[in-house]
């Protein structure tokens, strides 16, 4: 049985996962409007990742005898100055998600909720991957700078991303 405090905190986190999905939809739409279909597609795959995260939390709360409650989700930013701006914004967002996941883990450990702590371990590891994938693209974009050809090559590279449901 999940404790009420942790249940409430995970409900809050589910809001963040849905906000993440909305944020990446907005970034994908912005990239489409800039004629960068590969980057747009990359962000759409990220939307699937975030939906997967949301569902993983939902299933845990339901299985642990808790109650999912959804709150209002803030509107994401729809316009960006550049591709680098959108990825820097994403990286900052993922760092905030990591901070929140760590807070959930602290809460589970302080309440001796061992099943929840084992469940949350997956997200702790997943956030290392999330920050790494956004960070690597930020680094490439910084190297590309104002080189339009470099940006088109990156757009082609990012088009190859497909969603593969992460293993448990
Ligand atoms: Fe659900 Fe991108 O963290």
PDB file of C-alpha atoms and ligand atoms in Angstrom:
ATOM      1  CA  UNK A   1       0.000   0.000   0.000  1.00  0.00           C
ATOM      2  CA  UNK A   2       1.377   3.365  -0.986  1.00  0.00           C
ATOM      3  CA  UNK A   3       1.441   6.116   1.669  1.00  0.00           C
ATOM      4  CA  UNK A   4      -0.780   9.146   1.059  1.00  0.00           C
ATOM      5  CA  UNK A   5       2.105  11.616   1.022  1.00  0.00           C
ATOM      6  CA  UNK A   6       4.003   9.641  -1.619  1.00  0.00           C
ATOM      7  CA  UNK A   7       0.782   9.043  -3.579  1.00  0.00           C
ATOM      8  CA  UNK A   8       0.180  12.822  -3.681  1.00  0.00           C
ATOM      9  CA  UNK A   9       3.786  13.466  -4.714  1.00  0.00           C
ATOM     10  CA  UNK A  10       3.584  10.902  -7.546  1.00  0.00           C
ATOM     11  CA  UNK A  11       0.311  12.487  -8.716  1.00  0.00           C
ATOM     12  CA  UNK A  12       2.208  15.769  -8.903  1.00  0.00           C
ATOM     13  CA  UNK A  13       4.978  14.032 -10.850  1.00  0.00           C
ATOM     14  CA  UNK A  14       2.421  12.607 -13.318  1.00  0.00           C
ATOM     15  CA  UNK A  15       1.368  16.182 -14.018  1.00  0.00           C
ATOM     16  CA  UNK A  16       5.023  16.953 -14.782  1.00  0.00           C
ATOM     17  CA  UNK A  17       5.268  13.994 -17.164  1.00  0.00           C
ATOM     18  CA  UNK A  18       2.185  15.226 -19.038  1.00  0.00           C
ATOM     19  CA  UNK A  19       3.614  18.738 -19.026  1.00  0.00           C
ATOM     20  CA  UNK A  20       6.832  17.263 -20.483  1.00  0.00           C
ATOM     21  CA  UNK A  21       4.816  15.592 -23.269  1.00  0.00           C
ATOM     22  CA  UNK A  22       3.029  18.894 -24.018  1.00  0.00           C
ATOM     23  CA  UNK A  23       6.319  20.800 -23.964  1.00  0.00           C
ATOM     24  CA  UNK A  24       7.860  18.438 -26.531  1.00  0.00           C
ATOM     25  CA  UNK A  25       4.728  18.576 -28.715  1.00  0.00           C
ATOM     26  CA  UNK A  26       5.155  22.375 -28.706  1.00  0.00           C
ATOM     27  CA  UNK A  27       8.842  22.049 -29.609  1.00  0.00           C
ATOM     28  CA  UNK A  28       8.053  19.561 -32.372  1.00  0.00           C
ATOM     29  CA  UNK A  29       5.464  21.953 -33.831  1.00  0.00           C
ATOM     30  CA  UNK A  30       7.949  24.824 -33.625  1.00  0.00           C
ATOM     31  CA  UNK A  31      10.600  22.718 -35.460  1.00  0.00           C
ATOM     32  CA  UNK A  32       7.998  21.853 -38.149  1.00  0.00           C
ATOM     33  CA  UNK A  33       7.337  25.555 -38.616  1.00  0.00           C
ATOM     34  CA  UNK A  34      11.096  26.060 -39.118  1.00  0.00           C
ATOM     35  CA  UNK A  35      11.203  23.324 -41.841  1.00  0.00           C
ATOM     36  CA  UNK A  36      13.236  20.956 -39.689  1.00  0.00           C
ATOM     37  CA  UNK A  37      11.296  17.672 -40.003  1.00  0.00           C
ATOM     38  CA  UNK A  38      14.001  15.489 -38.441  1.00  0.00           C
ATOM     39  CA  UNK A  39      14.128  17.565 -35.258  1.00  0.00           C
ATOM     40  CA  UNK A  40      10.320  17.714 -35.216  1.00  0.00           C
ATOM     41  CA  UNK A  41      10.198  13.921 -35.460  1.00  0.00           C
ATOM     42  CA  UNK A  42      12.821  13.544 -32.691  1.00  0.00           C
ATOM     43  CA  UNK A  43      10.659  15.621 -30.346  1.00  0.00           C
ATOM     44  CA  UNK A  44       7.585  13.547 -31.244  1.00  0.00           C
ATOM     45  CA  UNK A  45       9.459  10.410 -30.193  1.00  0.00           C
ATOM     46  CA  UNK A  46      10.264  12.230 -26.954  1.00  0.00           C
ATOM     47  CA  UNK A  47       6.516  12.784 -26.479  1.00  0.00           C
ATOM     48  CA  UNK A  48       6.092   8.982 -26.611  1.00  0.00           C
ATOM     49  CA  UNK A  49       8.843   8.595 -23.984  1.00  0.00           C
ATOM     50  CA  UNK A  50       7.059  11.029 -21.678  1.00  0.00           C
ATOM     51  CA  UNK A  51       3.730   9.270 -22.183  1.00  0.00           C
ATOM     52  CA  UNK A  52       5.476   6.014 -21.319  1.00  0.00           C
ATOM     53  CA  UNK A  53       6.783   7.615 -18.095  1.00  0.00           C
ATOM     54  CA  UNK A  54       3.298   8.870 -17.243  1.00  0.00           C
ATOM     55  CA  UNK A  55       1.794   5.405 -17.769  1.00  0.00           C
ATOM     56  CA  UNK A  56       4.493   3.761 -15.690  1.00  0.00           C
ATOM     57  CA  UNK A  57       3.632   6.008 -12.720  1.00  0.00           C
ATOM     58  CA  UNK A  58      -0.098   5.512 -13.297  1.00  0.00           C
ATOM     59  CA  UNK A  59       0.230   1.708 -13.262  1.00  0.00           C
ATOM     60  CA  UNK A  60       2.376   1.766 -10.126  1.00  0.00           C
ATOM     61  CA  UNK A  61      -0.086   3.905  -8.164  1.00  0.00           C
ATOM     62  CA  UNK A  62      -3.010   1.733  -9.276  1.00  0.00           C
ATOM     63  CA  UNK A  63      -1.208  -1.520  -8.413  1.00  0.00           C
ATOM     64  CA  UNK A  64      -0.017  -0.151  -5.067  1.00  0.00           C
ATOM     65  CA  UNK A  65      -3.607   0.578  -4.015  1.00  0.00           C
ATOM     66  CA  UNK A  66      -3.323   4.342  -4.406  1.00  0.00           C
ATOM     67  CA  UNK A  67      -5.458   6.827  -6.290  1.00  0.00           C
ATOM     68  CA  UNK A  68      -4.429   8.783  -9.365  1.00  0.00           C
ATOM     69  CA  UNK A  69      -5.641  12.389  -9.285  1.00  0.00           C
ATOM     70  CA  UNK A  70      -4.754  14.822 -12.049  1.00  0.00           C
ATOM     71  CA  UNK A  71      -4.302  18.534 -11.528  1.00  0.00           C
ATOM     72  CA  UNK A  72      -4.167  21.377 -14.058  1.00  0.00           C
ATOM     73  CA  UNK A  73      -1.243  21.352 -16.453  1.00  0.00           C
ATOM     74  CA  UNK A  74       0.491  24.622 -17.318  1.00  0.00           C
ATOM     75  CA  UNK A  75       0.727  25.791 -20.917  1.00  0.00           C
ATOM     76  CA  UNK A  76       4.183  25.095 -22.402  1.00  0.00           C
ATOM     77  CA  UNK A  77       6.337  27.625 -24.248  1.00  0.00           C
ATOM     78  CA  UNK A  78       5.514  27.463 -27.970  1.00  0.00           C
ATOM     79  CA  UNK A  79       8.156  29.746 -29.523  1.00  0.00           C
ATOM     80  CA  UNK A  80      11.931  29.472 -29.468  1.00  0.00           C
ATOM     81  CA  UNK A  81      14.731  31.726 -30.732  1.00  0.00           C
ATOM     82  CA  UNK A  82      16.673  28.833 -32.271  1.00  0.00           C
ATOM     83  CA  UNK A  83      17.046  25.045 -32.208  1.00  0.00           C
ATOM     84  CA  UNK A  84      19.774  25.512 -29.597  1.00  0.00           C
ATOM     85  CA  UNK A  85      17.355  27.567 -27.498  1.00  0.00           C
ATOM     86  CA  UNK A  86      14.748  24.754 -27.644  1.00  0.00           C
ATOM     87  CA  UNK A  87      17.265  22.064 -26.633  1.00  0.00           C
ATOM     88  CA  UNK A  88      18.750  24.209 -23.848  1.00  0.00           C
ATOM     89  CA  UNK A  89      15.224  24.765 -22.549  1.00  0.00           C
ATOM     90  CA  UNK A  90      14.653  20.971 -22.741  1.00  0.00           C
ATOM     91  CA  UNK A  91      17.855  20.200 -20.867  1.00  0.00           C
ATOM     92  CA  UNK A  92      16.949  22.648 -18.086  1.00  0.00           C
ATOM     93  CA  UNK A  93      13.499  21.034 -17.933  1.00  0.00           C
ATOM     94  CA  UNK A  94      14.960  17.522 -17.668  1.00  0.00           C
ATOM     95  CA  UNK A  95      17.270  18.670 -14.854  1.00  0.00           C
ATOM     96  CA  UNK A  96      14.199  19.891 -12.986  1.00  0.00           C
ATOM     97  CA  UNK A  97      12.491  16.519 -13.591  1.00  0.00           C
ATOM     98  CA  UNK A  98      15.586  14.789 -12.178  1.00  0.00           C
ATOM     99  CA  UNK A  99      15.444  16.999  -9.092  1.00  0.00           C
ATOM    100  CA  UNK A 100      11.803  16.026  -8.606  1.00  0.00           C
ATOM    101  CA  UNK A 101      12.457  12.298  -9.115  1.00  0.00           C
ATOM    102  CA  UNK A 102      15.222  12.496  -6.505  1.00  0.00           C
ATOM    103  CA  UNK A 103      12.718  14.167  -4.163  1.00  0.00           C
ATOM    104  CA  UNK A 104      10.296  11.270  -4.684  1.00  0.00           C
ATOM    105  CA  UNK A 105      13.079   8.812  -3.899  1.00  0.00           C
ATOM    106  CA  UNK A 106      13.940  10.739  -0.704  1.00  0.00           C
ATOM    107  CA  UNK A 107      10.287  10.591   0.308  1.00  0.00           C
ATOM    108  CA  UNK A 108      10.062   6.829  -0.347  1.00  0.00           C
ATOM    109  CA  UNK A 109      13.248   6.162   1.629  1.00  0.00           C
ATOM    110  CA  UNK A 110      12.283   8.375   4.563  1.00  0.00           C
ATOM    111  CA  UNK A 111       8.936   6.554   4.809  1.00  0.00           C
ATOM    112  CA  UNK A 112      10.534   3.086   4.436  1.00  0.00           C
ATOM    113  CA  UNK A 113       8.413   2.525   1.305  1.00  0.00           C
ATOM    114  CA  UNK A 114      10.767  -0.048  -0.161  1.00  0.00           C
ATOM    115  CA  UNK A 115       8.614  -1.174  -3.108  1.00  0.00           C
ATOM    116  CA  UNK A 116       8.255   2.446  -4.188  1.00  0.00           C
ATOM    117  CA  UNK A 117      12.002   3.018  -3.822  1.00  0.00           C
ATOM    118  CA  UNK A 118      12.742   0.016  -6.070  1.00  0.00           C
ATOM    119  CA  UNK A 119      10.167   1.282  -8.583  1.00  0.00           C
ATOM    120  CA  UNK A 120      11.648   4.810  -8.506  1.00  0.00           C
ATOM    121  CA  UNK A 121      15.142   3.469  -9.120  1.00  0.00           C
ATOM    122  CA  UNK A 122      14.116   2.961 -12.769  1.00  0.00           C
ATOM    123  CA  UNK A 123      13.348   6.680 -13.067  1.00  0.00           C
ATOM    124  CA  UNK A 124      16.606   7.692 -11.371  1.00  0.00           C
ATOM    125  CA  UNK A 125      18.501   5.756 -14.070  1.00  0.00           C
ATOM    126  CA  UNK A 126      16.183   6.966 -16.836  1.00  0.00           C
ATOM    127  CA  UNK A 127      16.890  10.599 -15.927  1.00  0.00           C
ATOM    128  CA  UNK A 128      20.630  10.026 -16.367  1.00  0.00           C
ATOM    129  CA  UNK A 129      19.796   8.931 -19.926  1.00  0.00           C
ATOM    130  CA  UNK A 130      17.391  11.829 -20.501  1.00  0.00           C
ATOM    131  CA  UNK A 131      19.918  14.470 -19.438  1.00  0.00           C
ATOM    132  CA  UNK A 132      22.646  12.747 -21.434  1.00  0.00           C
ATOM    133  CA  UNK A 133      20.647  12.624 -24.690  1.00  0.00           C
ATOM    134  CA  UNK A 134      19.591  16.296 -24.466  1.00  0.00           C
ATOM    135  CA  UNK A 135      23.063  17.345 -23.312  1.00  0.00           C
ATOM    136  CA  UNK A 136      24.730  15.602 -26.282  1.00  0.00           C
ATOM    137  CA  UNK A 137      22.476  17.467 -28.738  1.00  0.00           C
ATOM    138  CA  UNK A 138      23.099  20.810 -26.997  1.00  0.00           C
ATOM    139  CA  UNK A 139      26.862  20.167 -27.346  1.00  0.00           C
ATOM    140  CA  UNK A 140      26.481  19.393 -31.079  1.00  0.00           C
ATOM    141  CA  UNK A 141      24.365  22.499 -31.648  1.00  0.00           C
ATOM    142  CA  UNK A 142      26.935  24.656 -29.877  1.00  0.00           C
ATOM    143  CA  UNK A 143      29.605  23.256 -32.204  1.00  0.00           C
ATOM    144  CA  UNK A 144      27.387  23.816 -35.262  1.00  0.00           C
ATOM    145  CA  UNK A 145      26.838  27.484 -34.332  1.00  0.00           C
ATOM    146  CA  UNK A 146      25.588  29.430 -37.387  1.00  0.00           C
ATOM    147  CA  UNK A 147      26.497  26.704 -39.901  1.00  0.00           C
ATOM    148  CA  UNK A 148      23.230  26.035 -41.778  1.00  0.00           C
ATOM    149  CA  UNK A 149      24.604  22.893 -43.444  1.00  0.00           C
ATOM    150  CA  UNK A 150      25.596  21.509 -40.075  1.00  0.00           C
ATOM    151  CA  UNK A 151      22.076  22.078 -38.818  1.00  0.00           C
ATOM    152  CA  UNK A 152      20.587  20.264 -41.828  1.00  0.00           C
ATOM    153  CA  UNK A 153      22.947  17.329 -41.227  1.00  0.00           C
ATOM    154  CA  UNK A 154      21.848  17.188 -37.590  1.00  0.00           C
ATOM    155  CA  UNK A 155      18.204  17.338 -38.737  1.00  0.00           C
ATOM    156  CA  UNK A 156      18.848  14.247 -40.930  1.00  0.00           C
ATOM    157  CA  UNK A 157      20.589  12.462 -38.062  1.00  0.00           C
ATOM    158  CA  UNK A 158      17.773  13.135 -35.585  1.00  0.00           C
ATOM    159  CA  UNK A 159      15.153  11.915 -38.098  1.00  0.00           C
ATOM    160  CA  UNK A 160      16.398   8.360 -37.485  1.00  0.00           C
ATOM    161  CA  UNK A 161      15.157   8.227 -33.906  1.00  0.00           C
ATOM    162  CA  UNK A 162      12.345   5.722 -33.277  1.00  0.00           C
ATOM    163  CA  UNK A 163      10.466   5.011 -30.076  1.00  0.00           C
ATOM    164  CA  UNK A 164      11.470   1.747 -28.443  1.00  0.00           C
ATOM    165  CA  UNK A 165       9.575   1.067 -25.217  1.00  0.00           C
ATOM    166  CA  UNK A 166      12.251   0.930 -22.484  1.00  0.00           C
ATOM    167  CA  UNK A 167      12.633  -2.415 -20.750  1.00  0.00           C
ATOM    168  CA  UNK A 168      11.552  -2.729 -17.122  1.00  0.00           C
TER     169      UNK A 168
HETATM  170 FE1  LIG B   1       9.879  11.954 -18.143  1.00  0.00          FE
HETATM  171 FE2  LIG B   1      11.949  13.448 -19.836  1.00  0.00          FE
HETATM  172  O1  LIG B   1      11.468  12.756 -18.211  1.00  0.00           O
END
